[in-house]
Short mmCIF file of C-alpha atoms and ligand atoms in Angstrom, two decimals:
data_model
loop_
_atom_site.label_atom_id
_atom_site.label_comp_id
_atom_site.label_asym_id
_atom_site.label_seq_id
_atom_site.Cartn_x
_atom_site.Cartn_y
_atom_site.Cartn_z
CA MET A 29 -7.19 -21.88 18.48
CA LYS A 30 -7.79 -25.39 19.81
CA HIS A 31 -10.06 -27.67 17.81
CA GLU A 32 -12.55 -27.99 20.69
CA ARG A 33 -12.87 -24.21 20.77
CA GLN A 34 -13.42 -24.10 17.00
CA VAL A 35 -16.13 -26.79 17.31
CA GLU A 36 -17.78 -24.90 20.18
CA LEU A 37 -17.91 -21.72 18.06
CA LEU A 38 -19.32 -23.62 15.07
CA LYS A 39 -21.98 -25.27 17.23
CA ARG A 40 -23.29 -21.84 18.18
CA LEU A 41 -24.12 -21.30 14.51
CA LYS A 42 -26.34 -24.40 14.26
CA GLY A 43 -29.83 -23.43 13.18
CA ILE A 44 -28.91 -19.74 12.88
CA ASP A 45 -30.48 -17.95 9.91
CA PRO A 46 -27.63 -16.02 8.26
CA HIS A 47 -30.06 -13.27 7.18
CA THR A 48 -31.43 -12.47 10.66
CA PRO A 49 -29.29 -10.36 12.99
CA TRP A 50 -27.52 -12.53 15.60
CA PRO A 51 -26.45 -12.34 18.37
CA LEU A 52 -28.42 -9.52 19.97
CA ALA A 53 -27.49 -7.46 23.03
CA GLU A 54 -30.21 -7.00 25.62
CA HIS A 55 -30.77 -3.33 24.81
CA ALA A 56 -29.70 -0.75 22.26
CA HIS A 57 -27.21 1.73 23.71
CA ARG A 58 -26.95 5.49 23.30
CA ASN A 59 -23.63 7.31 23.46
CA PRO A 60 -23.59 11.12 23.58
CA ALA A 61 -21.67 12.82 20.77
CA GLY A 62 -19.46 14.38 23.45
CA ALA A 63 -17.94 10.96 24.14
CA TYR A 64 -16.12 11.41 20.83
CA VAL A 65 -15.56 15.15 20.58
CA ASP A 66 -15.51 16.75 24.04
CA PRO A 67 -11.94 17.99 24.73
CA ALA A 68 -12.33 17.64 28.53
CA ARG A 69 -13.46 14.04 28.18
CA PHE A 70 -10.54 13.43 25.80
CA GLU A 71 -8.05 14.62 28.45
CA ASP A 72 -9.67 12.24 30.95
CA GLU A 73 -9.37 9.37 28.50
CA LYS A 74 -5.70 10.11 27.88
CA ARG A 75 -4.95 10.14 31.58
CA VAL A 76 -7.18 7.30 32.80
CA LEU A 77 -7.25 4.92 29.84
CA PHE A 78 -3.92 5.52 28.11
CA ARG A 79 -1.58 6.34 31.01
CA ARG A 80 -3.00 4.37 33.89
CA ARG A 81 -4.01 1.17 32.10
CA PRO A 82 -1.88 -1.40 30.27
CA GLN A 83 -1.36 -0.66 26.58
CA MET A 84 -0.72 -3.51 24.17
CA LEU A 85 2.11 -2.37 21.94
CA GLY A 86 2.73 -5.24 19.57
CA LEU A 87 4.21 -8.70 19.23
CA SER A 88 7.41 -9.74 21.02
CA CYS A 89 9.03 -10.71 17.70
CA GLU A 90 9.34 -7.00 16.86
CA LEU A 91 12.09 -6.78 19.44
CA ALA A 92 14.01 -9.95 18.63
CA GLN A 93 17.64 -8.82 19.15
CA PRO A 94 19.28 -7.32 22.25
CA GLY A 95 19.24 -3.55 21.78
CA ALA A 96 16.15 -3.62 19.54
CA GLN A 97 13.87 -0.67 20.30
CA MET A 98 10.22 0.29 20.00
CA THR A 99 8.69 3.68 20.76
CA ALA A 100 5.14 4.38 21.84
CA ASN A 101 3.01 7.27 23.01
CA LEU A 102 1.29 6.27 26.26
CA GLY A 103 -1.39 8.92 26.66
CA GLY A 104 1.16 11.65 25.94
CA VAL A 105 4.07 9.96 27.73
CA PRO A 106 6.81 9.15 25.21
CA ALA A 107 8.03 5.63 25.88
CA LEU A 108 10.97 3.60 24.66
CA ILE A 109 10.96 -0.19 25.04
CA VAL A 110 14.34 -1.93 24.72
CA ARG A 111 15.30 -5.62 24.53
CA GLN A 112 18.04 -6.38 27.10
CA THR A 113 21.01 -8.67 26.63
CA ASP A 114 19.40 -11.19 29.04
CA GLY A 115 16.29 -11.33 26.82
CA SER A 116 14.04 -9.31 29.13
CA LEU A 117 12.44 -5.98 28.23
CA ARG A 118 12.80 -2.62 29.91
CA GLY A 119 10.81 0.51 29.36
CA PHE A 120 11.92 4.13 29.73
CA VAL A 121 10.62 7.61 29.27
CA ASN A 122 12.03 8.43 25.83
CA ALA A 123 13.71 11.62 27.03
CA CYS A 124 17.36 12.31 27.75
CA ARG A 125 18.10 13.30 31.36
CA HIS A 126 20.27 16.19 30.07
CA ARG A 127 17.92 18.42 28.13
CA GLY A 128 15.06 16.15 27.22
CA ALA A 129 15.77 15.03 23.65
CA PRO A 130 14.25 11.70 22.57
CA VAL A 131 16.97 9.04 22.83
CA SER A 132 15.43 6.38 20.58
CA SER A 133 17.39 5.52 17.48
CA PRO A 134 15.78 7.07 14.42
CA ASP A 135 15.39 3.76 12.54
CA GLY A 136 14.48 1.55 15.54
CA ALA A 137 17.39 -0.75 14.67
CA ALA A 138 19.12 -2.76 17.41
CA ARG A 139 22.06 -0.86 18.94
CA PRO A 140 24.46 -1.98 21.70
CA ARG A 141 23.85 1.30 23.58
CA ILE A 142 21.40 4.18 23.56
CA THR A 143 22.98 7.42 22.34
CA CYS A 144 21.24 10.77 22.58
CA PRO A 145 21.38 12.62 19.26
CA TYR A 146 21.65 16.08 20.86
CA HIS A 147 24.95 16.13 22.81
CA GLY A 148 25.83 12.46 22.62
CA TRP A 149 25.16 11.22 26.15
CA VAL A 150 25.41 7.43 26.15
CA TYR A 151 23.12 5.10 28.11
CA ASP A 152 23.46 1.36 28.60
CA LEU A 153 20.53 -0.78 27.46
CA ASP A 154 19.33 -0.94 31.08
CA GLY A 155 18.94 2.85 31.06
CA SER A 156 21.92 3.68 33.28
CA LEU A 157 24.03 6.61 32.13
CA ALA A 158 27.35 5.30 30.81
CA ALA A 159 29.11 8.44 29.56
CA ARG A 160 28.90 12.18 28.94
CA PRO A 161 31.62 12.53 26.33
CA TYR A 162 33.84 15.62 26.68
CA ALA A 163 31.79 16.92 29.61
CA GLU A 164 32.17 14.69 32.69
CA ASP A 165 33.61 17.57 34.75
CA ALA A 166 30.88 19.94 33.65
CA PHE A 167 28.30 17.65 35.29
CA ALA A 168 30.37 16.63 38.33
CA ASP A 169 27.63 17.82 40.69
CA ALA A 170 24.98 15.74 38.87
CA PRO A 171 26.22 12.20 39.57
CA LYS A 172 25.71 9.68 36.79
CA ALA A 173 23.74 7.43 39.15
CA ASP A 174 21.06 10.16 39.37
CA CYS A 175 20.82 10.53 35.60
CA ALA A 176 19.53 7.15 34.44
CA LEU A 177 16.62 7.11 32.00
CA LEU A 178 13.33 7.20 33.91
CA PRO A 179 11.53 3.84 34.04
CA VAL A 180 8.21 2.90 32.45
CA ALA A 181 6.53 -0.40 33.43
CA VAL A 182 6.60 -3.11 30.76
CA ALA A 183 5.38 -6.69 30.70
CA GLU A 184 5.74 -9.43 28.16
CA GLY A 185 3.93 -12.73 27.80
CA TYR A 186 2.01 -14.89 25.32
CA GLY A 187 4.15 -13.30 22.58
CA LEU A 188 2.86 -9.79 23.31
CA ILE A 189 4.35 -6.60 24.74
CA PHE A 190 2.55 -4.27 27.16
CA ALA A 191 3.51 -0.99 28.81
CA GLN A 192 1.89 1.31 31.35
CA ALA A 193 3.03 4.87 32.03
CA GLU A 194 1.56 5.35 35.50
CA GLY A 195 0.74 2.90 38.30
CA GLY A 196 2.11 -0.10 36.40
CA GLU A 197 4.09 -1.65 39.28
CA GLY A 198 2.11 -4.92 39.25
CA LEU A 199 1.70 -5.06 35.46
CA THR A 200 1.70 -8.56 33.95
CA ALA A 201 0.69 -9.80 30.52
CA ALA A 202 -1.88 -12.10 32.15
CA SER A 203 -3.58 -9.29 34.07
CA ALA A 204 -3.62 -7.12 30.94
CA LEU A 205 -5.24 -9.90 28.89
CA ALA A 206 -8.06 -10.23 31.46
CA GLY A 207 -8.96 -13.85 30.68
CA ALA A 208 -7.88 -14.07 27.03
CA GLU A 209 -4.54 -15.68 28.01
CA SER A 210 -5.20 -19.30 27.10
CA GLU A 211 -6.80 -18.44 23.78
CA ILE A 212 -3.97 -16.07 22.87
CA ALA A 213 -1.40 -18.67 23.95
CA ASP A 214 -2.92 -21.10 21.42
CA TYR A 215 -1.84 -18.87 18.54
CA GLY A 216 1.81 -19.45 19.38
CA LEU A 217 2.69 -15.81 18.60
CA GLY A 218 6.32 -16.56 19.42
CA GLY A 219 6.46 -18.34 16.05
CA TYR A 220 5.59 -15.22 14.02
CA VAL A 221 7.76 -12.51 12.49
CA LEU A 222 6.93 -8.92 11.61
CA VAL A 223 6.76 -8.50 7.83
CA GLU A 224 6.01 -4.78 7.78
CA ALA A 225 4.33 -2.06 9.82
CA ARG A 226 2.98 1.22 8.48
CA GLU A 227 1.81 4.33 10.29
CA GLN A 228 -0.85 6.86 9.41
CA VAL A 229 -2.41 9.81 11.21
CA VAL A 230 -6.18 9.97 10.80
CA ASP A 231 -8.49 12.92 11.43
CA PHE A 232 -10.94 11.35 13.83
CA ASN A 233 -11.28 10.31 17.45
CA TRP A 234 -9.41 7.17 18.53
CA LYS A 235 -12.61 5.33 19.45
CA LEU A 236 -13.81 5.50 15.87
CA VAL A 237 -10.77 3.40 14.88
CA LEU A 238 -11.90 0.62 17.22
CA ASP A 239 -15.59 1.07 16.32
CA THR A 240 -14.63 0.17 12.75
CA PHE A 241 -13.88 -3.39 13.82
CA CYS A 242 -16.63 -3.95 16.40
CA GLU A 243 -19.50 -5.04 14.19
CA SER A 244 -20.15 -6.75 10.86
CA TYR A 245 -23.50 -5.01 10.34
CA HIS A 246 -21.85 -2.41 8.05
CA ILE A 247 -20.36 -4.94 5.66
CA ARG A 248 -23.42 -5.31 3.44
CA ALA A 249 -23.73 -1.57 2.73
CA LEU A 250 -20.30 0.02 3.16
CA HIS A 251 -18.26 -2.83 1.71
CA LYS A 252 -20.66 -3.85 -1.03
CA ASN A 253 -17.94 -3.55 -3.66
CA SER A 254 -15.11 -5.15 -1.68
CA ILE A 255 -15.67 -7.80 0.99
CA ALA A 256 -19.49 -8.07 1.13
CA PRO A 257 -19.68 -10.88 -1.45
CA THR A 258 -17.59 -13.15 0.82
CA TYR A 259 -18.55 -12.09 4.37
CA LEU A 260 -21.76 -12.43 6.34
CA SER A 261 -23.19 -9.11 7.55
CA GLU A 262 -26.00 -10.11 9.86
CA ILE A 263 -24.29 -12.71 11.98
CA SER A 264 -20.99 -12.72 13.80
CA ILE A 265 -19.61 -14.13 17.02
CA SER A 266 -19.41 -11.67 19.87
CA ASP A 267 -17.75 -12.31 23.23
CA ALA A 268 -15.55 -10.44 25.65
CA PHE A 269 -12.65 -10.97 28.03
CA GLY A 270 -13.11 -8.42 30.77
CA PRO A 271 -13.15 -5.05 29.02
CA HIS A 272 -11.82 -6.51 25.74
CA PRO A 273 -14.42 -7.55 23.13
CA ARG A 274 -13.72 -10.35 20.69
CA MET A 275 -15.59 -9.86 17.42
CA ILE A 276 -15.38 -12.70 14.93
CA GLY A 277 -16.40 -11.89 11.37
CA LEU A 278 -17.64 -14.88 9.39
CA LEU A 279 -17.16 -15.88 5.80
CA LYS A 280 -20.25 -17.19 4.06
CA THR A 281 -18.50 -20.56 3.69
CA VAL A 282 -18.51 -21.09 7.48
CA LEU A 283 -21.96 -22.66 7.47
CA ASP A 284 -20.80 -25.44 5.10
CA GLU A 285 -18.63 -26.83 7.91
CA LEU A 286 -21.75 -27.80 9.85
CA ASP A 287 -22.73 -30.13 6.97
CA LYS A 288 -19.63 -32.26 7.46
CA PRO A 289 -20.83 -35.42 9.25
CA SER A 290 -17.86 -35.71 11.62
CA GLU A 291 -17.01 -32.91 14.07
CA ALA A 292 -13.39 -34.01 13.82
CA ASP A 293 -13.39 -32.51 10.30
CA TRP A 294 -14.94 -29.19 11.31
CA ARG A 295 -12.71 -26.16 10.84
CA PHE A 296 -13.68 -22.69 12.02
CA LEU A 297 -10.55 -20.58 11.55
CA PRO A 298 -10.33 -20.76 7.73
CA HIS A 299 -13.81 -19.20 7.54
CA SER A 300 -13.37 -16.38 10.03
CA THR A 301 -11.59 -13.17 10.94
CA THR A 302 -11.05 -13.18 14.69
CA GLN A 303 -10.57 -9.70 16.13
CA TYR A 304 -9.51 -9.03 19.71
CA ILE A 305 -10.10 -5.42 20.67
CA PHE A 306 -7.75 -4.82 23.61
CA MET A 307 -9.22 -1.74 25.20
CA PRO A 308 -8.02 0.92 24.78
CA SER A 309 -5.14 0.80 22.36
CA GLY A 310 -4.69 -2.51 20.60
CA LEU A 311 -6.48 -4.64 18.07
CA MET A 312 -5.18 -8.04 17.08
CA THR A 313 -6.68 -9.94 14.18
CA TYR A 314 -6.11 -13.57 13.30
CA GLN A 315 -6.91 -14.01 9.64
CA ARG A 316 -6.48 -17.50 8.16
CA ASP A 317 -2.71 -17.52 7.66
CA HIS A 318 -1.41 -14.40 9.41
CA ILE A 319 -1.78 -11.90 12.25
CA GLU A 320 -2.52 -8.20 11.95
CA PHE A 321 -1.95 -5.81 14.82
CA TRP A 322 -3.28 -2.27 15.05
CA ARG A 323 -1.96 0.17 17.64
CA VAL A 324 -4.05 3.25 18.33
CA GLU A 325 -2.47 6.37 19.84
CA PRO A 326 -4.70 9.39 20.49
CA LEU A 327 -2.88 12.63 19.57
CA ALA A 328 -5.81 15.05 19.94
CA VAL A 329 -9.55 14.70 20.30
CA GLY A 330 -9.85 14.45 16.51
CA LYS A 331 -6.41 13.12 15.58
CA THR A 332 -5.11 9.60 16.04
CA ARG A 333 -1.93 7.81 15.05
CA VAL A 334 -2.62 4.30 13.78
CA ARG A 335 0.12 1.74 13.26
CA THR A 336 -0.73 -1.42 11.37
CA GLY A 337 1.62 -4.40 11.32
CA ILE A 338 1.35 -7.68 9.48
CA TYR A 339 3.01 -10.77 10.96
CA ALA A 340 3.58 -14.09 9.23
CA PRO A 341 4.60 -17.52 10.51
CA GLU A 342 8.35 -17.76 10.95
CA GLY A 343 10.24 -19.40 8.09
CA PRO A 344 12.22 -18.66 4.98
CA MET A 345 10.84 -15.56 3.24
CA SER A 346 11.55 -15.31 -0.46
CA GLU A 347 10.87 -12.05 -2.30
CA LYS A 348 7.73 -13.72 -3.61
CA THR A 349 6.51 -14.58 -0.10
CA LEU A 350 7.29 -11.08 1.15
CA GLY A 351 5.39 -9.67 -1.82
CA TYR A 352 2.39 -11.83 -0.89
CA TRP A 353 2.31 -10.50 2.70
CA ARG A 354 2.86 -6.90 1.60
CA LYS A 355 -0.01 -7.23 -0.83
CA ASN A 356 -2.20 -8.45 2.06
CA LEU A 357 -1.26 -5.30 3.99
CA ASP A 358 -1.93 -3.13 0.91
CA ILE A 359 -5.43 -4.57 0.55
CA LEU A 360 -6.17 -4.27 4.27
CA LEU A 361 -5.13 -0.60 4.34
CA LYS A 362 -6.91 0.15 1.08
CA VAL A 363 -10.27 -1.27 2.22
CA THR A 364 -10.09 0.24 5.71
CA GLY A 365 -8.63 3.54 4.43
CA GLU A 366 -10.89 4.15 1.45
CA GLU A 367 -14.07 2.66 2.86
CA ASP A 368 -14.08 2.62 6.70
CA PHE A 369 -11.71 5.41 7.71
CA ALA A 370 -12.87 7.83 5.00
CA LEU A 371 -16.33 7.56 6.52
CA MET A 372 -15.05 7.78 10.11
CA ALA A 373 -13.52 11.19 9.30
CA LYS A 374 -16.92 12.41 8.10
CA ILE A 375 -18.63 10.92 11.18
CA HIS A 376 -16.17 12.81 13.38
CA GLN A 377 -17.03 16.04 11.56
CA ASN A 378 -20.74 15.38 12.06
CA LEU A 379 -20.22 14.68 15.75
CA SER A 380 -18.13 17.85 16.08
CA SER A 381 -20.85 19.98 14.46
CA GLY A 382 -23.00 19.83 17.58
CA ALA A 383 -25.99 18.99 15.39
CA LEU A 384 -26.11 15.32 16.37
CA PRO A 385 -26.84 14.64 20.06
CA GLU A 386 -25.85 10.99 20.22
CA LEU A 387 -25.06 7.75 18.43
CA ILE A 388 -27.28 4.70 18.86
CA TYR A 389 -25.63 1.28 18.92
CA GLY A 390 -28.14 -1.42 17.98
CA ARG A 391 -28.76 -4.73 19.72
CA ASN A 392 -27.08 -6.26 16.66
CA GLU A 393 -23.82 -4.47 17.63
CA PRO A 394 -23.06 -6.17 20.97
CA CYS A 395 -19.27 -5.79 20.82
CA LEU A 396 -19.63 -2.07 20.17
CA ILE A 397 -21.91 -1.78 23.20
CA HIS A 398 -19.51 -3.82 25.34
CA LEU A 399 -16.52 -1.69 24.32
CA HIS A 400 -18.19 1.62 25.10
CA LYS A 401 -19.61 0.40 28.40
CA ALA A 402 -16.11 -0.83 29.33
CA ILE A 403 -14.60 2.53 28.38
CA ASP A 404 -17.20 4.40 30.44
CA ALA A 405 -16.73 2.04 33.41
CA ALA A 406 -12.93 2.49 33.30
CA LEU A 407 -13.31 6.27 33.14
CA ALA A 408 -15.74 6.27 36.06
CA ALA A 409 -13.40 4.07 38.11
CA GLY A 410 -10.31 6.09 37.19
S1 FES B 20 19.79 16.32 25.49
FE1 FES B 20 20.68 14.37 25.41
S2 FES B 20 22.78 14.74 25.46
FE2 FES B 20 21.90 16.70 25.65
FE1 FE2 B 21 -15.29 -2.27 7.68
#
């Protein structure tokens, strides 16, 4: 983040009382319980939000080598993203054209070709069918040219990877970022490497994963024994790029920067956790010395796959350095898992009970309001 932008963010905090909620949305917002638990609405979300809109899948560095692969579930469409020998990316439906088996390699490792595990059909990295070992004659009336892997739209830019299962012909990273491009470019994501990613399946609606990160109001109560001593609860910085909110959590030390006489010495990033919620499926956090990326894949109305990756600046990684980053990931997953997500599962149960008509998002939760209005607007338009 450029220094001018850091100074601009710090200036907003001038004269702000850290114990009074700020900033405030114009109105509180009510969201019916059905938005989280209605199966018909969930099917609409899968189709409109997860198939027909760009999904942010992760950082480009995850697919560094030709033949490197990444799989994703795009609203029920199984996708395989593959790095080509010319450095570009291609996306495919992760299903063999013979009898439908997934063709991704089980460990995601780079391979010179894509080989189906069922009967051994071999595809080139560009998805064209290269060979049907021991059975070319048996398929003579199904020409190879008709049996390439089916395409899925992908785009790459600013160090990020996007895919779209339906209607993605004009997909670009810039259009998917909806105005966040220059800020994301400043992070220089091309200079990061993936340290580790872990997956979990949680028993609550996908929106509750994102809700977790959309306000700092809960820090004082829910995180009183973990992060509350260091973070501010009542104030945060809330903005949005198109449908994507940016919620910046603030360390208590941030206000000390304003006491430094020269703006040239002001630093914002060391005192903040900057979270970009890329509606609907991605959440990227810049946290002092590393990047975290969360990918959200809805499996059912009350079941969501969550993948969390930690990325560090490129450079020599000793066992000690790797241990440091892994410990960061351990702590992140422990706090979110034991404190936030444990509660989200209970909230989902309460919403499912039918006893609670709606949730009320307060004026002190502007990013949460923005996200849900953006979701509703996208559903209405789709
Ligand atoms: S399903 Fe892939 S080779 Fe048969
Ligand atoms: Fe939290």
